[in-house]
Short mmCIF file of C-alpha atoms in Angstrom, two decimals:
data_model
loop_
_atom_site.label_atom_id
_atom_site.label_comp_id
_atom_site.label_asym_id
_atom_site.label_seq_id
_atom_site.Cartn_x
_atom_site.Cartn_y
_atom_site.Cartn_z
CA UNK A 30 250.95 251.95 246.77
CA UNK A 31 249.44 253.69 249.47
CA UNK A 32 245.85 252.51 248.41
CA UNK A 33 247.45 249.09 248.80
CA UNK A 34 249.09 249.58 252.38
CA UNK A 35 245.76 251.20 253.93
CA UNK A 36 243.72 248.46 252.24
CA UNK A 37 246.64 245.38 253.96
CA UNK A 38 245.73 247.48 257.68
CA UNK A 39 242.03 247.27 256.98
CA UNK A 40 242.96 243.31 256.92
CA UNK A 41 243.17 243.64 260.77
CA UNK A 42 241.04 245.94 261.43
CA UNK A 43 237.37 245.90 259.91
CA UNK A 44 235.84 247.76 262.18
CA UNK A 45 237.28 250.69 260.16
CA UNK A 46 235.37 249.49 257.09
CA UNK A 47 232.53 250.15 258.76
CA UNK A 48 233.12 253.98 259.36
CA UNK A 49 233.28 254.57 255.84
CA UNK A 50 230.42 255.62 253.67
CA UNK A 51 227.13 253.93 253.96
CA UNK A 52 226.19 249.78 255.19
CA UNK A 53 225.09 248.35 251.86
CA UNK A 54 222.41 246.02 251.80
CA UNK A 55 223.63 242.54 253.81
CA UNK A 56 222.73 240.84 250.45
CA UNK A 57 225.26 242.24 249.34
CA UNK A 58 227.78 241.95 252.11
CA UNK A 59 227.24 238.10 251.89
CA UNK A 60 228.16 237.63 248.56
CA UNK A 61 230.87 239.36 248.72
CA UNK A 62 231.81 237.26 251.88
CA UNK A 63 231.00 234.27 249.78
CA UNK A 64 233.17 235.48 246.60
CA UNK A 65 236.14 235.65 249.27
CA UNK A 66 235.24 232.09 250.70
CA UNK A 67 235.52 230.40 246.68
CA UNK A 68 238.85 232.29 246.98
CA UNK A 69 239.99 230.63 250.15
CA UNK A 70 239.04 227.57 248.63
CA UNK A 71 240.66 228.02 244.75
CA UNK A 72 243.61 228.92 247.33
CA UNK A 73 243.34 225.55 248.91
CA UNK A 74 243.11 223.88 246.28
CA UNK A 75 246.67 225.37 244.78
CA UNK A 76 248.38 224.72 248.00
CA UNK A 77 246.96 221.30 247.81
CA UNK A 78 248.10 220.39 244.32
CA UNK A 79 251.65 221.57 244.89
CA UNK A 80 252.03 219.52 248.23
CA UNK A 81 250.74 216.58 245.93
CA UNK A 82 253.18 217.15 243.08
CA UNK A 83 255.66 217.30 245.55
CA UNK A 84 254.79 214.18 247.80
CA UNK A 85 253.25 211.71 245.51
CA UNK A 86 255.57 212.21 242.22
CA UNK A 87 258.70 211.09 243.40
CA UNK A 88 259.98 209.49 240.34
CA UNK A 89 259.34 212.85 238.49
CA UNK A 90 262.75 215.10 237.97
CA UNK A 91 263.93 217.43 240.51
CA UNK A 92 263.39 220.14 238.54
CA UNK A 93 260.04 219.72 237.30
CA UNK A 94 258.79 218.44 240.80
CA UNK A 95 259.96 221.15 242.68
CA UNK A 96 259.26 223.82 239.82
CA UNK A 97 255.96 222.65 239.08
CA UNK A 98 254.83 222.17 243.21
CA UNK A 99 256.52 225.87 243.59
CA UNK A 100 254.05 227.30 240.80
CA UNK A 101 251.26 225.59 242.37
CA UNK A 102 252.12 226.53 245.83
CA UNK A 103 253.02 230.24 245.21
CA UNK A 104 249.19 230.67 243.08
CA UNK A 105 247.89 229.40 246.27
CA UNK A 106 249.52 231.69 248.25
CA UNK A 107 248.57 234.97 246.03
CA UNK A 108 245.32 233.75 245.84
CA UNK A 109 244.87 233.69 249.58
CA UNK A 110 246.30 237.58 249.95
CA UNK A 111 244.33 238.58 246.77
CA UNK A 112 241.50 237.46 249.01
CA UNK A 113 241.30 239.34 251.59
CA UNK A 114 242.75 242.14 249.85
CA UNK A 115 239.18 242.28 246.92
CA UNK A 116 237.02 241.92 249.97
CA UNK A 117 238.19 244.75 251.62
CA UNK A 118 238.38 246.43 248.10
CA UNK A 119 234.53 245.49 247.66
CA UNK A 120 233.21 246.38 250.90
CA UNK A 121 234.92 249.72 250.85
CA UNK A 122 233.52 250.36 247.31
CA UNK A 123 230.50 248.80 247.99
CA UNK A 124 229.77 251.79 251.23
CA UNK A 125 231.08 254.41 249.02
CA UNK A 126 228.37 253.62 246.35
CA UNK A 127 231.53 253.31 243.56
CA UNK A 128 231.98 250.85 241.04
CA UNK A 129 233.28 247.88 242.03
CA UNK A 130 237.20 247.08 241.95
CA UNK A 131 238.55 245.54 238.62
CA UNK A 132 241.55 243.12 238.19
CA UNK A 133 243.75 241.35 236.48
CA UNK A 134 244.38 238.54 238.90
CA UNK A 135 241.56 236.23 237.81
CA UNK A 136 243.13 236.26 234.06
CA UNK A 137 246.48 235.70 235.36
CA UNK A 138 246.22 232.99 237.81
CA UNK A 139 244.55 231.35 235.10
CA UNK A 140 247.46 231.56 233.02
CA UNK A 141 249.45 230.29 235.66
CA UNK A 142 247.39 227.21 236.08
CA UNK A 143 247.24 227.07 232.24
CA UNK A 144 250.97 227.01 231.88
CA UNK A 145 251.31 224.32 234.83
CA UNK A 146 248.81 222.41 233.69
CA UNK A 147 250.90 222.04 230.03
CA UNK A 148 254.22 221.49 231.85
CA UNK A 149 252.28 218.57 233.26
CA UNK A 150 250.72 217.30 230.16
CA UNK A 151 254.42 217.62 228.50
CA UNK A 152 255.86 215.29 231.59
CA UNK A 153 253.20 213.10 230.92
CA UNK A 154 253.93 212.65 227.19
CA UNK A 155 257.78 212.43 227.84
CA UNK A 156 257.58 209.96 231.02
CA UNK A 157 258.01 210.51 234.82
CA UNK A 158 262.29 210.16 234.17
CA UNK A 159 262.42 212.60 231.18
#
């Protein structure tokens, strides 16, 4: 936990980053920067689907719309943290000469979209009133 609050301050400051360890080779910084960028826009995209589950289904259930737009909109939302928070996890790692950070967050927001994606095949298959 305290791993995880030093890594949230480095959010705001990275000029600290750059007191640790060694600079790695810009190649290196840039793809990392770009890694965090297809985040940003995976993010996006989330955020996007739930605002269009929620505006342009209006026949759809209650329920399901504002279930299914929640799912969507809270994915974006972790995505956009989880971020920031692997690019200050790489570029730490990355000057320290360690491994790079692991996670499970890829194979879980995939689940997530997984499971919303059946919920919307099943309201599909059952019809917009249920």
């Amino acid at each position: 936990m305290i791993e995880f609050v030093r890594n949230v301050r480095l959010w705001f400051t990275p000029e600290e980053i750059r007191e640790e360890g060694r600079t790695p080779d810009y190649r290196f910084s840039l793809a990392n920067e770009r890694t965090f960028l297809a985040w940003l826009r995976t993010a996006l995209a989330l955020i996007g689907g739930g605002f269009a589950v929620d505006q342009f289904l209006p026949d759809l259930r209650w329920g399901w719309r504002v279930g299914l737009a929640f799912a969507l909109l809270a994915a974006g939302v972790l995505c956009s943290l989880r971020a920031v928070n692997h690019w200050v996890r790489c570029e730490r790692a990355m000057r320290r000469g360690d491994d790079l950070p692991v996670s499970r967050f890829p194979a879980l927001l995939g689940i997530a979209v997984a499971v919303v994606a059946v919920a919307m095949v099943v309201v599909v298959l059952a019809g917009w009133e249920g």
